């Protein structure tokens, strides 16, 4: 293999939009960019970073937490690094409050939220055995009030004492998320678990299961099973190591992925990618953690791992080996830094701050690339 260090730039530039978000967002984004800049130098990726304000900062400067200009910039970029957002602190839509996370998923049609839950660096899983599963969560439908209607909200109050929510499930949406899950499982341990509540939501989850089963029949080499959401929660706690790829609807996937991430070791380690056909957004699984914001205490591993997933996604789309190798190397560097207890952040019982952890991963990346 030719040496990678000091490699000339990749033939196609990678233009990334960076939205640092709220709470711990600016700190974990800075640590992530430090690691990406190191990967850029070492692997010749030709990355560029364009900062775009969102969230409370954008509300102050532009009167809106997500402007049309920001959405347009994200749509034109090759990928987006999205920090966590404190959207429950935002004012109503009429006063400029718009959830950047949900809006980008909708507007860029990021239908697949790929959420690995993997035990890392010897940090013990809470269920006893090391976990390596991926939750493939539908991202554009389900029980999300901002995603179920063409016009208006999926939540409404016919009377002051009655609130109703609409849940949206389509055959096309269920089919494409199932296809993403089976394609992923075919490259892993070849098992898909569909999670549902069709015993109660007979019509909507009935349609979801019917669509997933149709896709399953096209992948005979992938084992297929179904679990009811409540039983699945118990089974994850009992032994999450038995699952490979889990496909489910939006809200079930949101809840189960936090559970699986924590069981695998810590939510602070859980990466995630929002991906569609043409766009992808790297976003940590956790929220903006306002309780520790601005104190250099947050663990940036989740956003760093998400950025690596974005590079891997781009590498596959472009058949660009440099991007694929850089993604693998960032992942390996994360693994080896977390494996060393004095290199861990406070949430994992270690002494390092956010910035120092990012620097440690960037330095380890240099060591690894020299060996490749
Ligand atoms: P939000 O309202 O934006 O979802 P939250 O604090 O309610 O924020 P999380 O951000 O998911 O929800 O945080 C849950 C707990 O986990 C908090 O105590 C937070 O400090 C901790 N936490 C979350 N992310 C990290 C991180 N990257 N590093 C360390 N601790 C974290």
PDB file of C-alpha atoms in Angstrom, residues 59-317:
ATOM      1  CA  UNK A  59     -32.101  33.027  16.861  1.00  0.00           C
ATOM      2  CA  UNK A  60     -30.173  35.965  18.289  1.00  0.00           C
ATOM      3  CA  UNK A  61     -28.434  36.993  15.086  1.00  0.00           C
ATOM      4  CA  UNK A  62     -31.087  36.133  12.472  1.00  0.00           C
ATOM      5  CA  UNK A  63     -34.334  35.807  14.439  1.00  0.00           C
ATOM      6  CA  UNK A  64     -34.688  32.114  13.509  1.00  0.00           C
ATOM      7  CA  UNK A  65     -33.078  28.916  14.831  1.00  0.00           C
ATOM      8  CA  UNK A  66     -32.789  27.542  11.284  1.00  0.00           C
ATOM      9  CA  UNK A  67     -32.873  29.945   8.352  1.00  0.00           C
ATOM     10  CA  UNK A  68     -33.680  29.081   4.728  1.00  0.00           C
ATOM     11  CA  UNK A  69     -30.091  30.081   3.970  1.00  0.00           C
ATOM     12  CA  UNK A  70     -28.823  27.437   6.412  1.00  0.00           C
ATOM     13  CA  UNK A  71     -31.042  24.731   4.870  1.00  0.00           C
ATOM     14  CA  UNK A  72     -29.857  25.705   1.405  1.00  0.00           C
ATOM     15  CA  UNK A  73     -26.201  25.546   2.506  1.00  0.00           C
ATOM     16  CA  UNK A  74     -26.779  22.076   3.977  1.00  0.00           C
ATOM     17  CA  UNK A  75     -28.465  20.917   0.761  1.00  0.00           C
ATOM     18  CA  UNK A  76     -25.575  22.109  -1.396  1.00  0.00           C
ATOM     19  CA  UNK A  77     -22.831  20.630   0.813  1.00  0.00           C
ATOM     20  CA  UNK A  78     -21.383  17.116   0.475  1.00  0.00           C
ATOM     21  CA  UNK A  79     -22.197  16.482   4.115  1.00  0.00           C
ATOM     22  CA  UNK A  80     -23.150  18.197   7.365  1.00  0.00           C
ATOM     23  CA  UNK A  81     -21.693  17.994  10.874  1.00  0.00           C
ATOM     24  CA  UNK A  82     -24.621  18.856  13.156  1.00  0.00           C
ATOM     25  CA  UNK A  83     -24.101  19.570  16.850  1.00  0.00           C
ATOM     26  CA  UNK A  84     -26.882  18.866  19.368  1.00  0.00           C
ATOM     27  CA  UNK A  85     -29.684  21.411  19.744  1.00  0.00           C
ATOM     28  CA  UNK A  86     -31.684  22.595  22.784  1.00  0.00           C
ATOM     29  CA  UNK A  87     -34.941  22.761  20.828  1.00  0.00           C
ATOM     30  CA  UNK A  88     -37.163  22.469  23.899  1.00  0.00           C
ATOM     31  CA  UNK A  89     -35.781  25.924  24.862  1.00  0.00           C
ATOM     32  CA  UNK A  90     -36.771  27.452  21.516  1.00  0.00           C
ATOM     33  CA  UNK A  91     -39.741  29.812  21.219  1.00  0.00           C
ATOM     34  CA  UNK A  92     -42.746  28.796  19.083  1.00  0.00           C
ATOM     35  CA  UNK A  93     -42.382  28.676  15.301  1.00  0.00           C
ATOM     36  CA  UNK A  94     -44.117  32.038  14.974  1.00  0.00           C
ATOM     37  CA  UNK A  95     -41.216  33.570  16.954  1.00  0.00           C
ATOM     38  CA  UNK A  96     -38.433  31.833  15.028  1.00  0.00           C
ATOM     39  CA  UNK A  97     -38.163  28.486  16.854  1.00  0.00           C
ATOM     40  CA  UNK A  98     -37.702  25.582  14.449  1.00  0.00           C
ATOM     41  CA  UNK A  99     -36.056  22.281  15.381  1.00  0.00           C
ATOM     42  CA  UNK A 100     -32.967  22.123  13.107  1.00  0.00           C
ATOM     43  CA  UNK A 101     -32.610  18.390  13.586  1.00  0.00           C
ATOM     44  CA  UNK A 102     -36.162  17.455  12.518  1.00  0.00           C
ATOM     45  CA  UNK A 103     -36.331  20.113   9.808  1.00  0.00           C
ATOM     46  CA  UNK A 104     -33.101  18.951   8.143  1.00  0.00           C
ATOM     47  CA  UNK A 105     -34.293  15.326   8.260  1.00  0.00           C
ATOM     48  CA  UNK A 106     -37.492  16.391   6.487  1.00  0.00           C
ATOM     49  CA  UNK A 107     -36.114  18.878   4.008  1.00  0.00           C
ATOM     50  CA  UNK A 108     -33.110  16.763   2.937  1.00  0.00           C
ATOM     51  CA  UNK A 109     -35.187  13.552   3.040  1.00  0.00           C
ATOM     52  CA  UNK A 110     -32.764  11.878   5.474  1.00  0.00           C
ATOM     53  CA  UNK A 111     -34.990   8.845   5.887  1.00  0.00           C
ATOM     54  CA  UNK A 112     -32.510   6.512   7.598  1.00  0.00           C
ATOM     55  CA  UNK A 113     -31.124   7.229  11.036  1.00  0.00           C
ATOM     56  CA  UNK A 114     -28.305   4.717  11.471  1.00  0.00           C
ATOM     57  CA  UNK A 115     -27.517   4.359  15.167  1.00  0.00           C
ATOM     58  CA  UNK A 116     -24.849   1.848  16.163  1.00  0.00           C
ATOM     59  CA  UNK A 117     -24.664   0.703  19.796  1.00  0.00           C
ATOM     60  CA  UNK A 118     -21.218  -0.808  20.171  1.00  0.00           C
ATOM     61  CA  UNK A 119     -19.113  -1.554  23.222  1.00  0.00           C
ATOM     62  CA  UNK A 120     -15.897   0.391  22.844  1.00  0.00           C
ATOM     63  CA  UNK A 121     -12.369   0.230  24.145  1.00  0.00           C
ATOM     64  CA  UNK A 122     -13.050  -2.416  26.774  1.00  0.00           C
ATOM     65  CA  UNK A 123     -15.592  -0.165  28.487  1.00  0.00           C
ATOM     66  CA  UNK A 124     -17.982  -2.769  29.933  1.00  0.00           C
ATOM     67  CA  UNK A 125     -21.467  -3.270  28.507  1.00  0.00           C
ATOM     68  CA  UNK A 126     -24.226  -3.091  31.097  1.00  0.00           C
ATOM     69  CA  UNK A 127     -25.769  -6.381  29.942  1.00  0.00           C
ATOM     70  CA  UNK A 128     -22.591  -8.393  30.562  1.00  0.00           C
ATOM     71  CA  UNK A 129     -21.535  -9.306  27.002  1.00  0.00           C
ATOM     72  CA  UNK A 130     -20.014  -6.837  24.506  1.00  0.00           C
ATOM     73  CA  UNK A 131     -22.667  -5.298  22.272  1.00  0.00           C
ATOM     74  CA  UNK A 132     -22.420  -4.636  18.530  1.00  0.00           C
ATOM     75  CA  UNK A 133     -25.801  -3.791  17.042  1.00  0.00           C
ATOM     76  CA  UNK A 134     -27.184  -1.097  14.760  1.00  0.00           C
ATOM     77  CA  UNK A 135     -30.613   0.469  15.110  1.00  0.00           C
ATOM     78  CA  UNK A 136     -31.947   1.534  11.713  1.00  0.00           C
ATOM     79  CA  UNK A 137     -34.623   4.048  12.596  1.00  0.00           C
ATOM     80  CA  UNK A 138     -37.127   5.501  10.140  1.00  0.00           C
ATOM     81  CA  UNK A 139     -36.603   9.252  10.288  1.00  0.00           C
ATOM     82  CA  UNK A 140     -39.277  11.012   8.247  1.00  0.00           C
ATOM     83  CA  UNK A 141     -42.629   9.581   9.454  1.00  0.00           C
ATOM     84  CA  UNK A 142     -44.030   7.985  12.625  1.00  0.00           C
ATOM     85  CA  UNK A 143     -45.255   9.761  15.733  1.00  0.00           C
ATOM     86  CA  UNK A 144     -43.495  13.066  15.041  1.00  0.00           C
ATOM     87  CA  UNK A 145     -45.961  15.934  14.877  1.00  0.00           C
ATOM     88  CA  UNK A 146     -43.758  17.883  12.450  1.00  0.00           C
ATOM     89  CA  UNK A 147     -43.488  14.954  10.033  1.00  0.00           C
ATOM     90  CA  UNK A 148     -46.995  13.599   9.620  1.00  0.00           C
ATOM     91  CA  UNK A 149     -48.867  16.394   7.832  1.00  0.00           C
ATOM     92  CA  UNK A 150     -48.439  18.256   4.543  1.00  0.00           C
ATOM     93  CA  UNK A 151     -49.919  21.348   6.188  1.00  0.00           C
ATOM     94  CA  UNK A 152     -50.335  21.949   9.890  1.00  0.00           C
ATOM     95  CA  UNK A 153     -49.243  19.886  12.873  1.00  0.00           C
ATOM     96  CA  UNK A 154     -49.828  16.213  13.633  1.00  0.00           C
ATOM     97  CA  UNK A 155     -50.805  17.252  17.172  1.00  0.00           C
ATOM     98  CA  UNK A 156     -53.953  19.200  17.825  1.00  0.00           C
ATOM     99  CA  UNK A 157     -56.531  20.037  20.523  1.00  0.00           C
ATOM    100  CA  UNK A 158     -60.171  19.870  19.448  1.00  0.00           C
ATOM    101  CA  UNK A 159     -61.163  21.056  22.944  1.00  0.00           C
ATOM    102  CA  UNK A 160     -59.088  22.464  25.845  1.00  0.00           C
ATOM    103  CA  UNK A 161     -59.279  19.052  27.537  1.00  0.00           C
ATOM    104  CA  UNK A 162     -58.535  16.792  24.582  1.00  0.00           C
ATOM    105  CA  UNK A 163     -55.201  16.422  22.768  1.00  0.00           C
ATOM    106  CA  UNK A 164     -54.738  14.157  19.727  1.00  0.00           C
ATOM    107  CA  UNK A 165     -51.641  12.978  17.829  1.00  0.00           C
ATOM    108  CA  UNK A 166     -51.464  11.466  14.369  1.00  0.00           C
ATOM    109  CA  UNK A 167     -48.947   8.744  13.488  1.00  0.00           C
ATOM    110  CA  UNK A 168     -47.902   8.367   9.871  1.00  0.00           C
ATOM    111  CA  UNK A 169     -46.720   5.082   8.335  1.00  0.00           C
ATOM    112  CA  UNK A 170     -46.427   4.599   4.573  1.00  0.00           C
ATOM    113  CA  UNK A 171     -45.599   1.541   2.480  1.00  0.00           C
ATOM    114  CA  UNK A 172     -42.893   3.489   0.599  1.00  0.00           C
ATOM    115  CA  UNK A 173     -41.311   4.802   3.829  1.00  0.00           C
ATOM    116  CA  UNK A 174     -41.376   1.391   5.516  1.00  0.00           C
ATOM    117  CA  UNK A 175     -39.987  -0.313   2.420  1.00  0.00           C
ATOM    118  CA  UNK A 176     -37.029   2.014   2.014  1.00  0.00           C
ATOM    119  CA  UNK A 177     -36.014   1.818   5.667  1.00  0.00           C
ATOM    120  CA  UNK A 178     -36.287  -1.989   5.525  1.00  0.00           C
ATOM    121  CA  UNK A 179     -34.105  -2.026   2.410  1.00  0.00           C
ATOM    122  CA  UNK A 180     -31.477   0.059   4.223  1.00  0.00           C
ATOM    123  CA  UNK A 181     -31.595  -2.364   7.191  1.00  0.00           C
ATOM    124  CA  UNK A 182     -31.284  -5.537   5.092  1.00  0.00           C
ATOM    125  CA  UNK A 183     -28.494  -4.096   2.920  1.00  0.00           C
ATOM    126  CA  UNK A 184     -26.587  -3.259   6.116  1.00  0.00           C
ATOM    127  CA  UNK A 185     -27.258  -6.667   7.706  1.00  0.00           C
ATOM    128  CA  UNK A 186     -26.030  -8.423   4.553  1.00  0.00           C
ATOM    129  CA  UNK A 187     -22.606  -6.829   5.222  1.00  0.00           C
ATOM    130  CA  UNK A 188     -22.661  -7.652   8.947  1.00  0.00           C
ATOM    131  CA  UNK A 189     -23.853 -10.722  10.883  1.00  0.00           C
ATOM    132  CA  UNK A 190     -26.902 -11.195   8.598  1.00  0.00           C
ATOM    133  CA  UNK A 191     -29.760 -10.836  11.031  1.00  0.00           C
ATOM    134  CA  UNK A 192     -32.592  -8.274  11.095  1.00  0.00           C
ATOM    135  CA  UNK A 193     -35.044  -7.766  13.958  1.00  0.00           C
ATOM    136  CA  UNK A 194     -38.141  -5.676  13.151  1.00  0.00           C
ATOM    137  CA  UNK A 195     -39.597  -3.926  16.209  1.00  0.00           C
ATOM    138  CA  UNK A 196     -43.275  -2.928  16.273  1.00  0.00           C
ATOM    139  CA  UNK A 197     -46.500  -2.740  18.279  1.00  0.00           C
ATOM    140  CA  UNK A 198     -48.768  -4.369  15.704  1.00  0.00           C
ATOM    141  CA  UNK A 199     -50.762  -6.109  18.445  1.00  0.00           C
ATOM    142  CA  UNK A 200     -52.221  -2.663  19.306  1.00  0.00           C
ATOM    143  CA  UNK A 201     -51.432  -0.489  16.288  1.00  0.00           C
ATOM    144  CA  UNK A 202     -52.825  -3.130  13.966  1.00  0.00           C
ATOM    145  CA  UNK A 203     -53.292  -0.937  10.931  1.00  0.00           C
ATOM    146  CA  UNK A 204     -50.198   1.278  10.973  1.00  0.00           C
ATOM    147  CA  UNK A 205     -47.693  -1.248  12.338  1.00  0.00           C
ATOM    148  CA  UNK A 206     -49.508  -3.915  10.294  1.00  0.00           C
ATOM    149  CA  UNK A 207     -48.515  -1.944   7.185  1.00  0.00           C
ATOM    150  CA  UNK A 208     -44.989  -1.472   8.535  1.00  0.00           C
ATOM    151  CA  UNK A 209     -44.541  -5.224   9.100  1.00  0.00           C
ATOM    152  CA  UNK A 210     -46.114  -6.165   5.764  1.00  0.00           C
ATOM    153  CA  UNK A 211     -43.609  -3.865   4.015  1.00  0.00           C
ATOM    154  CA  UNK A 212     -40.613  -5.173   5.995  1.00  0.00           C
ATOM    155  CA  UNK A 213     -41.619  -8.814   5.332  1.00  0.00           C
ATOM    156  CA  UNK A 214     -41.767  -8.118   1.588  1.00  0.00           C
ATOM    157  CA  UNK A 215     -38.192  -6.798   1.708  1.00  0.00           C
ATOM    158  CA  UNK A 216     -37.096  -9.737   3.910  1.00  0.00           C
ATOM    159  CA  UNK A 217     -38.238 -12.162   1.205  1.00  0.00           C
ATOM    160  CA  UNK A 218     -35.730 -10.526  -1.176  1.00  0.00           C
ATOM    161  CA  UNK A 219     -32.842 -11.230   1.254  1.00  0.00           C
ATOM    162  CA  UNK A 220     -32.987 -14.990   1.897  1.00  0.00           C
ATOM    163  CA  UNK A 221     -29.435 -15.013   3.303  1.00  0.00           C
ATOM    164  CA  UNK A 222     -30.433 -12.628   6.106  1.00  0.00           C
ATOM    165  CA  UNK A 223     -32.257 -14.134   9.098  1.00  0.00           C
ATOM    166  CA  UNK A 224     -35.431 -12.243  10.012  1.00  0.00           C
ATOM    167  CA  UNK A 225     -37.385 -11.995  13.267  1.00  0.00           C
ATOM    168  CA  UNK A 226     -39.996  -9.683  14.776  1.00  0.00           C
ATOM    169  CA  UNK A 227     -40.265  -8.381  18.331  1.00  0.00           C
ATOM    170  CA  UNK A 228     -42.900  -6.267  20.066  1.00  0.00           C
ATOM    171  CA  UNK A 229     -41.404  -3.001  21.354  1.00  0.00           C
ATOM    172  CA  UNK A 230     -42.043  -3.654  25.071  1.00  0.00           C
ATOM    173  CA  UNK A 231     -40.522  -7.138  24.917  1.00  0.00           C
ATOM    174  CA  UNK A 232     -37.608  -5.737  22.935  1.00  0.00           C
ATOM    175  CA  UNK A 233     -36.763  -3.281  25.739  1.00  0.00           C
ATOM    176  CA  UNK A 234     -36.520  -6.203  28.171  1.00  0.00           C
ATOM    177  CA  UNK A 235     -34.532  -8.350  25.736  1.00  0.00           C
ATOM    178  CA  UNK A 236     -31.978  -5.570  25.218  1.00  0.00           C
ATOM    179  CA  UNK A 237     -31.395  -5.318  28.960  1.00  0.00           C
ATOM    180  CA  UNK A 238     -31.189  -9.116  29.250  1.00  0.00           C
ATOM    181  CA  UNK A 239     -28.625  -9.552  26.464  1.00  0.00           C
ATOM    182  CA  UNK A 240     -28.215  -6.922  23.751  1.00  0.00           C
ATOM    183  CA  UNK A 241     -25.314  -8.870  22.260  1.00  0.00           C
ATOM    184  CA  UNK A 242     -27.704 -11.233  20.435  1.00  0.00           C
ATOM    185  CA  UNK A 243     -28.964  -8.482  18.086  1.00  0.00           C
ATOM    186  CA  UNK A 244     -27.358  -7.391  14.830  1.00  0.00           C
ATOM    187  CA  UNK A 245     -29.540  -4.928  12.856  1.00  0.00           C
ATOM    188  CA  UNK A 246     -32.784  -3.648  14.372  1.00  0.00           C
ATOM    189  CA  UNK A 247     -35.271  -1.880  12.079  1.00  0.00           C
ATOM    190  CA  UNK A 248     -38.093   0.160  13.510  1.00  0.00           C
ATOM    191  CA  UNK A 249     -40.260   3.251  13.174  1.00  0.00           C
ATOM    192  CA  UNK A 250     -39.235   6.752  14.223  1.00  0.00           C
ATOM    193  CA  UNK A 251     -40.184   7.094  17.893  1.00  0.00           C
ATOM    194  CA  UNK A 252     -39.532   3.455  18.854  1.00  0.00           C
ATOM    195  CA  UNK A 253     -36.091   3.822  17.261  1.00  0.00           C
ATOM    196  CA  UNK A 254     -35.385   7.044  19.124  1.00  0.00           C
ATOM    197  CA  UNK A 255     -36.168   5.488  22.494  1.00  0.00           C
ATOM    198  CA  UNK A 256     -34.577   2.090  21.840  1.00  0.00           C
ATOM    199  CA  UNK A 257     -31.346   3.614  20.551  1.00  0.00           C
ATOM    200  CA  UNK A 258     -30.749   5.562  23.784  1.00  0.00           C
ATOM    201  CA  UNK A 259     -31.427   2.366  25.702  1.00  0.00           C
ATOM    202  CA  UNK A 260     -29.119   0.304  23.479  1.00  0.00           C
ATOM    203  CA  UNK A 261     -26.410   3.000  23.521  1.00  0.00           C
ATOM    204  CA  UNK A 262     -26.365   3.122  27.304  1.00  0.00           C
ATOM    205  CA  UNK A 263     -26.447  -0.688  27.607  1.00  0.00           C
ATOM    206  CA  UNK A 264     -23.498  -0.976  25.221  1.00  0.00           C
ATOM    207  CA  UNK A 265     -21.406   1.203  27.575  1.00  0.00           C
ATOM    208  CA  UNK A 266     -22.427   4.854  27.506  1.00  0.00           C
ATOM    209  CA  UNK A 267     -24.700   7.137  25.524  1.00  0.00           C
ATOM    210  CA  UNK A 268     -21.696   9.471  25.301  1.00  0.00           C
ATOM    211  CA  UNK A 269     -20.072   6.965  22.907  1.00  0.00           C
ATOM    212  CA  UNK A 270     -23.045   6.460  20.591  1.00  0.00           C
ATOM    213  CA  UNK A 271     -22.544   7.782  17.053  1.00  0.00           C
ATOM    214  CA  UNK A 272     -25.268   8.321  14.470  1.00  0.00           C
ATOM    215  CA  UNK A 273     -25.763   9.234  10.830  1.00  0.00           C
ATOM    216  CA  UNK A 274     -28.907  10.626   9.198  1.00  0.00           C
ATOM    217  CA  UNK A 275     -28.752   9.466   5.609  1.00  0.00           C
ATOM    218  CA  UNK A 276     -30.919   9.762   2.522  1.00  0.00           C
ATOM    219  CA  UNK A 277     -30.283   9.061  -1.121  1.00  0.00           C
ATOM    220  CA  UNK A 278     -28.413  12.319  -1.760  1.00  0.00           C
ATOM    221  CA  UNK A 279     -27.524  13.819   1.612  1.00  0.00           C
ATOM    222  CA  UNK A 280     -26.077  12.790   4.972  1.00  0.00           C
ATOM    223  CA  UNK A 281     -25.817  14.539   8.325  1.00  0.00           C
ATOM    224  CA  UNK A 282     -23.509  13.376  11.132  1.00  0.00           C
ATOM    225  CA  UNK A 283     -25.172  13.934  14.510  1.00  0.00           C
ATOM    226  CA  UNK A 284     -24.406  12.611  17.994  1.00  0.00           C
ATOM    227  CA  UNK A 285     -27.130  10.446  19.549  1.00  0.00           C
ATOM    228  CA  UNK A 286     -27.180  12.436  22.783  1.00  0.00           C
ATOM    229  CA  UNK A 287     -28.644  15.893  23.328  1.00  0.00           C
ATOM    230  CA  UNK A 288     -27.135  19.276  24.117  1.00  0.00           C
ATOM    231  CA  UNK A 289     -26.445  18.477  27.813  1.00  0.00           C
ATOM    232  CA  UNK A 290     -26.940  22.056  29.074  1.00  0.00           C
ATOM    233  CA  UNK A 291     -25.969  20.890  32.592  1.00  0.00           C
ATOM    234  CA  UNK A 292     -22.313  20.545  31.555  1.00  0.00           C
ATOM    235  CA  UNK A 293     -22.143  23.082  28.695  1.00  0.00           C
ATOM    236  CA  UNK A 294     -19.138  25.413  28.519  1.00  0.00           C
ATOM    237  CA  UNK A 295     -17.158  23.459  31.131  1.00  0.00           C
ATOM    238  CA  UNK A 296     -14.941  21.296  28.917  1.00  0.00           C
ATOM    239  CA  UNK A 297     -16.554  18.205  30.461  1.00  0.00           C
ATOM    240  CA  UNK A 298     -18.469  16.711  27.524  1.00  0.00           C
ATOM    241  CA  UNK A 299     -17.346  13.563  25.788  1.00  0.00           C
ATOM    242  CA  UNK A 300     -16.966  14.336  22.059  1.00  0.00           C
ATOM    243  CA  UNK A 301     -16.613  10.629  21.089  1.00  0.00           C
ATOM    244  CA  UNK A 302     -20.171  10.382  19.819  1.00  0.00           C
ATOM    245  CA  UNK A 303     -19.852  13.286  17.365  1.00  0.00           C
ATOM    246  CA  UNK A 304     -16.337  12.192  16.336  1.00  0.00           C
ATOM    247  CA  UNK A 305     -17.718   8.691  15.612  1.00  0.00           C
ATOM    248  CA  UNK A 306     -20.643  10.246  13.706  1.00  0.00           C
ATOM    249  CA  UNK A 307     -18.214  12.256  11.565  1.00  0.00           C
ATOM    250  CA  UNK A 308     -16.360   9.007  10.798  1.00  0.00           C
ATOM    251  CA  UNK A 309     -19.688   7.484   9.684  1.00  0.00           C
ATOM    252  CA  UNK A 310     -20.186  10.459   7.352  1.00  0.00           C
ATOM    253  CA  UNK A 311     -16.735   9.944   5.803  1.00  0.00           C
ATOM    254  CA  UNK A 312     -17.517   6.228   5.348  1.00  0.00           C
ATOM    255  CA  UNK A 313     -20.851   7.091   3.680  1.00  0.00           C
ATOM    256  CA  UNK A 314     -19.098   9.527   1.321  1.00  0.00           C
ATOM    257  CA  UNK A 315     -16.318   7.011   0.647  1.00  0.00           C
ATOM    258  CA  UNK A 316     -18.837   4.367  -0.402  1.00  0.00           C
ATOM    259  CA  UNK A 317     -20.835   6.736  -2.633  1.00  0.00           C
TER     260      UNK A 317
END
